[in-house]
Short mmCIF file of C-alpha atoms in Angstrom, two decimals:
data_model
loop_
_atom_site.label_atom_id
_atom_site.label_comp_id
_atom_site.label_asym_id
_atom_site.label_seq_id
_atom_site.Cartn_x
_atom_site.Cartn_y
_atom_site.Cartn_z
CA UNK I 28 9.60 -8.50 20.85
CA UNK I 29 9.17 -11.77 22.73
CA UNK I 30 4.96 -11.49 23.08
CA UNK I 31 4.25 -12.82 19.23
CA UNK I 32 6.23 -15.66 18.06
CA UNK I 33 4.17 -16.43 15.46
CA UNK I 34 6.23 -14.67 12.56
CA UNK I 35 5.06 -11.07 11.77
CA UNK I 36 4.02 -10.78 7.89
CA UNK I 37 4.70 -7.40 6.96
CA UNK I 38 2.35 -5.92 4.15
CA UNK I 39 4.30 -2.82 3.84
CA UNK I 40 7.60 -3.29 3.30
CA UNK I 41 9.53 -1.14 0.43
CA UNK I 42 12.66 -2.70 -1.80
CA UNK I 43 14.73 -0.74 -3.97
CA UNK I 44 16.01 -3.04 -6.24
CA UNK I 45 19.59 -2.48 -8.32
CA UNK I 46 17.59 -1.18 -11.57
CA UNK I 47 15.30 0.69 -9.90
CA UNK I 48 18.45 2.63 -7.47
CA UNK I 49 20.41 3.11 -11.20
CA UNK I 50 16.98 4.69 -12.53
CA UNK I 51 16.87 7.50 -9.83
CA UNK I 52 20.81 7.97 -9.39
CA UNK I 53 20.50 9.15 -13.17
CA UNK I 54 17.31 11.03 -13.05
CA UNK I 55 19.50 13.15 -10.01
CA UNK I 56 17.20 11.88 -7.25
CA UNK I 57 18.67 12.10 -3.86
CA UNK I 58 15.87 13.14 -2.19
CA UNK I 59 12.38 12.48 -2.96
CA UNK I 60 8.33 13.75 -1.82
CA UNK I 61 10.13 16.87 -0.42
CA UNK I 62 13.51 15.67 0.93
CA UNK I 63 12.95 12.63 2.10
CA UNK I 64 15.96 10.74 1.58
CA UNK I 65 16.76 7.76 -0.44
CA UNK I 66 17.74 4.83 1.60
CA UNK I 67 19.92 2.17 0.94
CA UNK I 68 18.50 -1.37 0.30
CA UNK I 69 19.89 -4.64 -0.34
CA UNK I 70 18.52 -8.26 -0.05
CA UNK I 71 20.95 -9.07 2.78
CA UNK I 72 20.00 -5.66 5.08
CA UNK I 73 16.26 -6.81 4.19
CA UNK I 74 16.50 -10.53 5.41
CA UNK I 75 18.51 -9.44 8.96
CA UNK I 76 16.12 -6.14 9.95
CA UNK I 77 13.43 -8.96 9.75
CA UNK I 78 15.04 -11.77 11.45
CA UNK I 79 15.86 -8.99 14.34
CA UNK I 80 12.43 -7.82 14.33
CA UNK I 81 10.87 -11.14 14.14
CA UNK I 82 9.19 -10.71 10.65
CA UNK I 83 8.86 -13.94 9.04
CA UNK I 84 8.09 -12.59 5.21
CA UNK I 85 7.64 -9.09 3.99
CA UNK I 86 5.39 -7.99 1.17
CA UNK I 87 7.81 -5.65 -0.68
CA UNK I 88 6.92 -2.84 -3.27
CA UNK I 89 7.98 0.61 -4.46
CA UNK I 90 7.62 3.35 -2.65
CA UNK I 91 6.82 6.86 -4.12
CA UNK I 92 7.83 8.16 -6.59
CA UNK I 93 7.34 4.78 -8.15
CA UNK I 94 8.29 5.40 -11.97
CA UNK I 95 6.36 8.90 -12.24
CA UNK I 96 9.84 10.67 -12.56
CA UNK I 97 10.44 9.36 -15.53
CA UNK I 98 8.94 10.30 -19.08
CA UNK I 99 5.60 8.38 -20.37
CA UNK I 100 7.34 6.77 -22.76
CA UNK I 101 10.20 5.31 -20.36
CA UNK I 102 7.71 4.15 -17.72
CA UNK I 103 7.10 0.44 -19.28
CA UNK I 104 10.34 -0.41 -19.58
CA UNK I 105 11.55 0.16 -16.07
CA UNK I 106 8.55 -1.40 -14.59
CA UNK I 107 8.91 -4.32 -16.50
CA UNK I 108 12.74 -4.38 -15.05
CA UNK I 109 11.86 -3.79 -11.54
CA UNK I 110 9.04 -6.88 -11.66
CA UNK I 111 11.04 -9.15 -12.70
CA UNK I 112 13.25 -8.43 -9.72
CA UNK I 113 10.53 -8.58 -7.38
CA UNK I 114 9.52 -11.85 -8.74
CA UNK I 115 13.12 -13.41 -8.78
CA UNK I 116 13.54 -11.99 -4.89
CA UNK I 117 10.19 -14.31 -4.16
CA UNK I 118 11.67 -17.00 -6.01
CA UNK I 119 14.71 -17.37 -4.01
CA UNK I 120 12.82 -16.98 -1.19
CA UNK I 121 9.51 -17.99 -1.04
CA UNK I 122 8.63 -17.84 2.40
CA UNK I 123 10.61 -14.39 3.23
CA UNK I 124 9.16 -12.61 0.92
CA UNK I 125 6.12 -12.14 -1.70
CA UNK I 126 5.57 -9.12 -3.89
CA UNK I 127 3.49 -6.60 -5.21
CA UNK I 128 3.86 -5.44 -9.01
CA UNK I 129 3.83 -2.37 -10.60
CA UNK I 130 2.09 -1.01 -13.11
CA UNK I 131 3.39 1.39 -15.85
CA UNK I 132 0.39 4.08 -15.17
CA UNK I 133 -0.87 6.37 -16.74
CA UNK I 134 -1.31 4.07 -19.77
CA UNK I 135 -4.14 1.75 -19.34
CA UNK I 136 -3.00 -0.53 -22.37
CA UNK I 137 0.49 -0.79 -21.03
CA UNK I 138 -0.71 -1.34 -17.20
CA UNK I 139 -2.96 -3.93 -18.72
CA UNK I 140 -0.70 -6.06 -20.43
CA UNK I 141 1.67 -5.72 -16.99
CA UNK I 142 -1.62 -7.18 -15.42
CA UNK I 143 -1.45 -9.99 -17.35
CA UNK I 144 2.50 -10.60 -17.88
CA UNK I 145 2.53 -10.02 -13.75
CA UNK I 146 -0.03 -12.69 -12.56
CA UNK I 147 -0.23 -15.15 -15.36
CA UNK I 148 3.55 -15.32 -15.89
CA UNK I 149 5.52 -13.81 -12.67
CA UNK I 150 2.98 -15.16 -9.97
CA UNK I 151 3.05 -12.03 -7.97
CA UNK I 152 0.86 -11.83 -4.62
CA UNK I 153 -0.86 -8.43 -6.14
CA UNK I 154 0.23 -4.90 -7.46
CA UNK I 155 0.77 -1.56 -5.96
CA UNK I 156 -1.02 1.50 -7.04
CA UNK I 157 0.22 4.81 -6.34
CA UNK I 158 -2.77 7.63 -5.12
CA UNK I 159 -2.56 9.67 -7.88
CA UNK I 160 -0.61 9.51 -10.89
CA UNK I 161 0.46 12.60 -12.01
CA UNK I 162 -2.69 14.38 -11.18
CA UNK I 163 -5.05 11.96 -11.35
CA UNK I 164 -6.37 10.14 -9.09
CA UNK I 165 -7.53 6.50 -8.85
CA UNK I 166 -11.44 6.93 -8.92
CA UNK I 167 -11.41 8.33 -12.42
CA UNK I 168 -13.03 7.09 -15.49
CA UNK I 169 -9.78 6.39 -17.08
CA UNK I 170 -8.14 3.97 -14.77
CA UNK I 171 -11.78 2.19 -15.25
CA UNK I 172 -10.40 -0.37 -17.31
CA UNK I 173 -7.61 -1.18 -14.85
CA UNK I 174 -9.83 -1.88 -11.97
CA UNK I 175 -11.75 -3.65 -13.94
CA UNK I 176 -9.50 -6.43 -14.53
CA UNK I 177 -8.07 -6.56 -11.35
CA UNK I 178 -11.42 -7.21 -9.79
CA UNK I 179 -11.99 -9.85 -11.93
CA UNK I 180 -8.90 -11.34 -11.27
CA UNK I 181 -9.77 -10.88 -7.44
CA UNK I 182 -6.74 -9.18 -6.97
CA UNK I 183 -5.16 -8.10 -3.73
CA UNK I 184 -4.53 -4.24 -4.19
CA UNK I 185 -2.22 -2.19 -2.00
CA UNK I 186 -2.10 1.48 -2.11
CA UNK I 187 0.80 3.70 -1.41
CA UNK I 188 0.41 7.57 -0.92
CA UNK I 189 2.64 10.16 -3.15
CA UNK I 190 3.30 13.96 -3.19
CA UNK I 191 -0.11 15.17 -4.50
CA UNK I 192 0.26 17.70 -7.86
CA UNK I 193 -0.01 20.94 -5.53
CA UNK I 194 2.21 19.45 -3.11
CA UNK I 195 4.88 22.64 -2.94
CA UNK I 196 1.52 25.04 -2.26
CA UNK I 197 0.62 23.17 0.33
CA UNK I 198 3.03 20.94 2.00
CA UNK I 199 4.43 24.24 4.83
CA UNK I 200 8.23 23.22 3.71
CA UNK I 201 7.95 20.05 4.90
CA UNK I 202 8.52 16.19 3.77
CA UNK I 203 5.51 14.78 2.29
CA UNK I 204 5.06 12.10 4.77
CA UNK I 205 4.22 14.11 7.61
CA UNK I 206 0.99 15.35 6.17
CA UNK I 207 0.57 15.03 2.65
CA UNK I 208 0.84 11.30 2.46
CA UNK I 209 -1.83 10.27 4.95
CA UNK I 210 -4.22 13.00 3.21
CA UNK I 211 -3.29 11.81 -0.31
CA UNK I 212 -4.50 8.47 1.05
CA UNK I 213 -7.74 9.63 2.42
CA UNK I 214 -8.33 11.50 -1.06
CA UNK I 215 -7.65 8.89 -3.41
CA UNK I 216 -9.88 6.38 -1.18
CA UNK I 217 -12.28 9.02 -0.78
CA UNK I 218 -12.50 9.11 -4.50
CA UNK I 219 -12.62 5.76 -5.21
CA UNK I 220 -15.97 5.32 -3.43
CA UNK I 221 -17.58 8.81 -4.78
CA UNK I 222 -16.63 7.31 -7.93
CA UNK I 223 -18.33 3.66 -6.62
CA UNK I 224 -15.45 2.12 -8.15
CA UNK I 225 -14.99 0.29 -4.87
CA UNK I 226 -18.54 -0.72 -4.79
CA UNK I 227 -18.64 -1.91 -8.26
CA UNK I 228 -15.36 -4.32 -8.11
CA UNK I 229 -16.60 -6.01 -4.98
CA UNK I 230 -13.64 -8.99 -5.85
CA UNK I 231 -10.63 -6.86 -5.06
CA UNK I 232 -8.85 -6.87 -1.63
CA UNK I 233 -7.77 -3.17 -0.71
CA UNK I 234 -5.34 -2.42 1.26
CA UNK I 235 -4.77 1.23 2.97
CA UNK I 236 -1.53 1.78 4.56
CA UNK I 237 -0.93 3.61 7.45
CA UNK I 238 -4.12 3.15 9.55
CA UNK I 239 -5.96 4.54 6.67
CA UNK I 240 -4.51 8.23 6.85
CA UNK I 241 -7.27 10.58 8.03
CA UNK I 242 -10.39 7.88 6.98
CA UNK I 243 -11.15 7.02 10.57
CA UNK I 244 -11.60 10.29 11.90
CA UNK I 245 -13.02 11.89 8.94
CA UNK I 246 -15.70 8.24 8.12
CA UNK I 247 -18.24 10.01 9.25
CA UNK I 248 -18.13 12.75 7.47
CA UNK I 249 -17.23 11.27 4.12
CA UNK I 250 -20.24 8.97 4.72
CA UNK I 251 -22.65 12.05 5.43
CA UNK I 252 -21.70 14.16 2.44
CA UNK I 253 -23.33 11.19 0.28
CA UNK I 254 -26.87 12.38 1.21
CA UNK I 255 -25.88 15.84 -0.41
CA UNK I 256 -27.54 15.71 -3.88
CA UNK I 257 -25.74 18.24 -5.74
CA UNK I 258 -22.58 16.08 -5.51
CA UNK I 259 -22.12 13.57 -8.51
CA UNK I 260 -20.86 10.85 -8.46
CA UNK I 261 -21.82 9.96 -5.15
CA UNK I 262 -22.34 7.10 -3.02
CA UNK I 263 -25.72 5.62 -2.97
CA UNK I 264 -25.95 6.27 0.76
CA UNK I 265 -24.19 6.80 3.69
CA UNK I 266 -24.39 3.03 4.68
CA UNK I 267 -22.59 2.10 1.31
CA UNK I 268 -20.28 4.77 2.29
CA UNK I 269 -19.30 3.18 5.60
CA UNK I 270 -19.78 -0.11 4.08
CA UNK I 271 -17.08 0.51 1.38
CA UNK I 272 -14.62 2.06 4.24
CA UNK I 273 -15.59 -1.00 6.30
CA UNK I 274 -14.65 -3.47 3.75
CA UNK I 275 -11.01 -2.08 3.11
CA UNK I 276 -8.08 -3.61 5.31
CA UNK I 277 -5.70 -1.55 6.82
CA UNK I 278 -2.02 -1.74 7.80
CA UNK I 279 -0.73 -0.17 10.83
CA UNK I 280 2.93 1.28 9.65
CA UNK I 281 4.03 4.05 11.69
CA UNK I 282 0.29 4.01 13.30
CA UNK I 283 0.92 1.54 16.55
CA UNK I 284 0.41 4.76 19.14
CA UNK I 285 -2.81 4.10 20.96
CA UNK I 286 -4.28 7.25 19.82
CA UNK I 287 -3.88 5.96 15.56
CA UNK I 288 -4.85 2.37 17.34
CA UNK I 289 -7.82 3.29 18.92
CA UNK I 290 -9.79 5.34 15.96
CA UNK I 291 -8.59 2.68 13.52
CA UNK I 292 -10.39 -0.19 15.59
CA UNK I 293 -13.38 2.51 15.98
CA UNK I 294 -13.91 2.04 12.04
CA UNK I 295 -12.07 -1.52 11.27
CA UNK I 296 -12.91 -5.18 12.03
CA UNK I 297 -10.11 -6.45 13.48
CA UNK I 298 -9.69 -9.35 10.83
CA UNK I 299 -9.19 -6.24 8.20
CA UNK I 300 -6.00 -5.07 10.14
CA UNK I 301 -2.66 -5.71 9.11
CA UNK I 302 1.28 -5.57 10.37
CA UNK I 303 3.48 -3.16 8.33
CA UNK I 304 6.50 -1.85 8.76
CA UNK I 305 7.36 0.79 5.88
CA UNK I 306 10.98 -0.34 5.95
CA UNK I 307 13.66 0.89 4.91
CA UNK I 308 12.36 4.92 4.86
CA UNK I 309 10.94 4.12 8.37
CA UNK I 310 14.04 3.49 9.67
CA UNK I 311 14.36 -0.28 12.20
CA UNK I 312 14.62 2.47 15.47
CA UNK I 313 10.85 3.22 14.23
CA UNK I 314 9.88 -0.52 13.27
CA UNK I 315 11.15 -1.65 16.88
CA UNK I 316 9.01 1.58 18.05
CA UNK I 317 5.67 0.55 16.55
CA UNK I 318 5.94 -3.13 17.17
CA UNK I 319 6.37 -2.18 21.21
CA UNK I 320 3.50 0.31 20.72
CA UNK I 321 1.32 -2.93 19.39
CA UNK I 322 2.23 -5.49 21.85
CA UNK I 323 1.20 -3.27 24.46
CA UNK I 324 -1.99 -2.01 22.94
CA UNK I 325 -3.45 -5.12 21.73
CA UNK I 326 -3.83 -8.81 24.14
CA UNK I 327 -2.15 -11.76 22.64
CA UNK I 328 -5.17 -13.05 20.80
CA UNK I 329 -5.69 -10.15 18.72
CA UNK I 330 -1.70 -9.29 18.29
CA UNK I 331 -1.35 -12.79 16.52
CA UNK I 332 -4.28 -11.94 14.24
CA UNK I 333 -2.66 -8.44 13.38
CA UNK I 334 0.83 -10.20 13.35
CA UNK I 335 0.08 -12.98 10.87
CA UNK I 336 -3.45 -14.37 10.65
CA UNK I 337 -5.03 -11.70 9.29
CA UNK I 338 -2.73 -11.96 6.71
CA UNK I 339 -2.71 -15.29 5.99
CA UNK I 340 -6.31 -15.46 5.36
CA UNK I 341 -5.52 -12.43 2.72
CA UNK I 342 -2.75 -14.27 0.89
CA UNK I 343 -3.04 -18.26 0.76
CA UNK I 344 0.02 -19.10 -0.77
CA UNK I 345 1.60 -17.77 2.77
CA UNK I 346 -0.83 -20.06 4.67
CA UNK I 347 -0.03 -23.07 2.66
CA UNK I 348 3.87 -22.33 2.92
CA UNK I 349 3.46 -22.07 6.83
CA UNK I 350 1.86 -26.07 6.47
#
């Protein structure tokens, strides 16, 4: 771990705050996304994995299920709960970690006045948006309004994959993260730009974790199908397809193996690839893994960028804290 001192900033890095633990204990969750288990998380295990794996301040956020377990009517509430934790755990420490919010979809009026309650009031670095949300996925007409005001807020976006609505037809018995969440990914980004809501909120920063899923090996094709005309929406063309793929940045959790390395960089400018960890369910073994995978795979120059710069440039009030 000794090749980048610079102080890793982790854009993908889960928390699993006391309220947010309680809400799942009583729901019965044990297990989640097809038996993935529920780790344990505290403040204290956070600030120690980090300090051992030389991350200087994590971006934290919900994993899946975020609050989709719960009822419609329930989902405010507990977001509202689990913000306000996230904000008080940047509070007390500002330059360990920052924090995206969530948002209490599917209600638009309800995620909307999160939006506003979240930046103007909390401070929060950006929000966290789930791939689909029970069923529906990101590029439709409904969450219009949402994107929306996050791109004129010039938010900072990250996206997190979840079990997709067939996900016991087609998941082959298995955990949702071994397939289903990298293809959830690539189908809600996919979406996003058939939809051109990418390409009409050119002021939000994306973020795609886990090199992007399946997008660099199936950009080409995505970009082709956009000269098909019986497929509406569309993209304009296959540049603006590549263009809007292009223009996303990308985290590398669980994706430092030369092979996920190498077609990432085939698609992504360097400056639009980020460190992430997806700690605690990746467990530190798997951290330590990736972060030897990257040191060897990438010269010092470019490991700092990945590490930290990249990042910095993406979220000032980091920058200015490192001053």
């Amino acid at each position: 771990m000794g090749v980048c001192a610079c102080g890793r900033i982790d854009v993908h890095q889960h928390f699993l705050p006391p309220v947010y633990a309680d809400a799942l204990n009583r729901a019965g969750l044990r297990t989640v996304d097809g038996g993935m288990p529920i780790p344990a998380w505290s403040e204290a295990a956070a600030l120690e994995m980090m300090d051992r794996q030389g991350i200087e301040t994590a971006m934290v956020s919900l994993s899946s299920p975020s609050a989709h377990f719960l009822p419609l009517a329930e989902r405010p509430g507990l977001v509202r709960e689990i913000n306000e934790a996230g904000a008080a755990l940047m509070r007390a420490h500002p330059t360990r970690f920052g924090f995206f919010a969530t948002l209490p979809l599917p209600d638009v009026a309800a995620a909307l006045t999160e939006i506003a309650y979240v930046f103007d009031t909390l401070g929060v670095d950006g929000v966290i948006l789930e791939t689909n949300v029970d069923g529906h996925y990101l590029g439709t007409d409904l969450f219009a309004p949402v994107f929306a005001e996050l791109n004129r807020r010039g938010a900072t976006v990250f996206l997190h994959p979840t079990s997709p609505a067939c996900f016991e037809a087609v998941a082959l018995g298995r955990p949702a993260p071994l397939l289903e969440f990298p293809l959830d990914t690539t189908r809600a980004v996919t979406d996003l730009i058939y939809n051109r809501t990418l390409q009409t909120c050119p002021d939000l920063k994306v973020i795609v974790p886990h090199a992007g899923g399946a997008l660099p090996s199936l950009a080409a094709r995505i970009a082709a199908f956009a000269n098909l005309p019986f497929i509406t929406p569309r993209p304009v063309s296959e540049q603006e397809a590549f263009e809007a793929l292009q223009g996303l940045y990308y985290d590398v959790a669980l994706s430092g193996h030369p092979v996920s390395l190498a077609v990432l960089r085939a698609l992504a400018p360097l400056d639009h690839i980020l460190f992430g960890s997806d700690w605690p369910f990746t467990p530190e073994m798997g951290v330590a893994r990736n972060i030897a995978q990257l040191e060897a795979g990438l010269t010092p120059d470019d490991l700092r960028a990945v590490a930290r710069e990249n990042a910095e440039r993406l979220f000032p009030r980091l920058a200015a804290l490192g001053q």
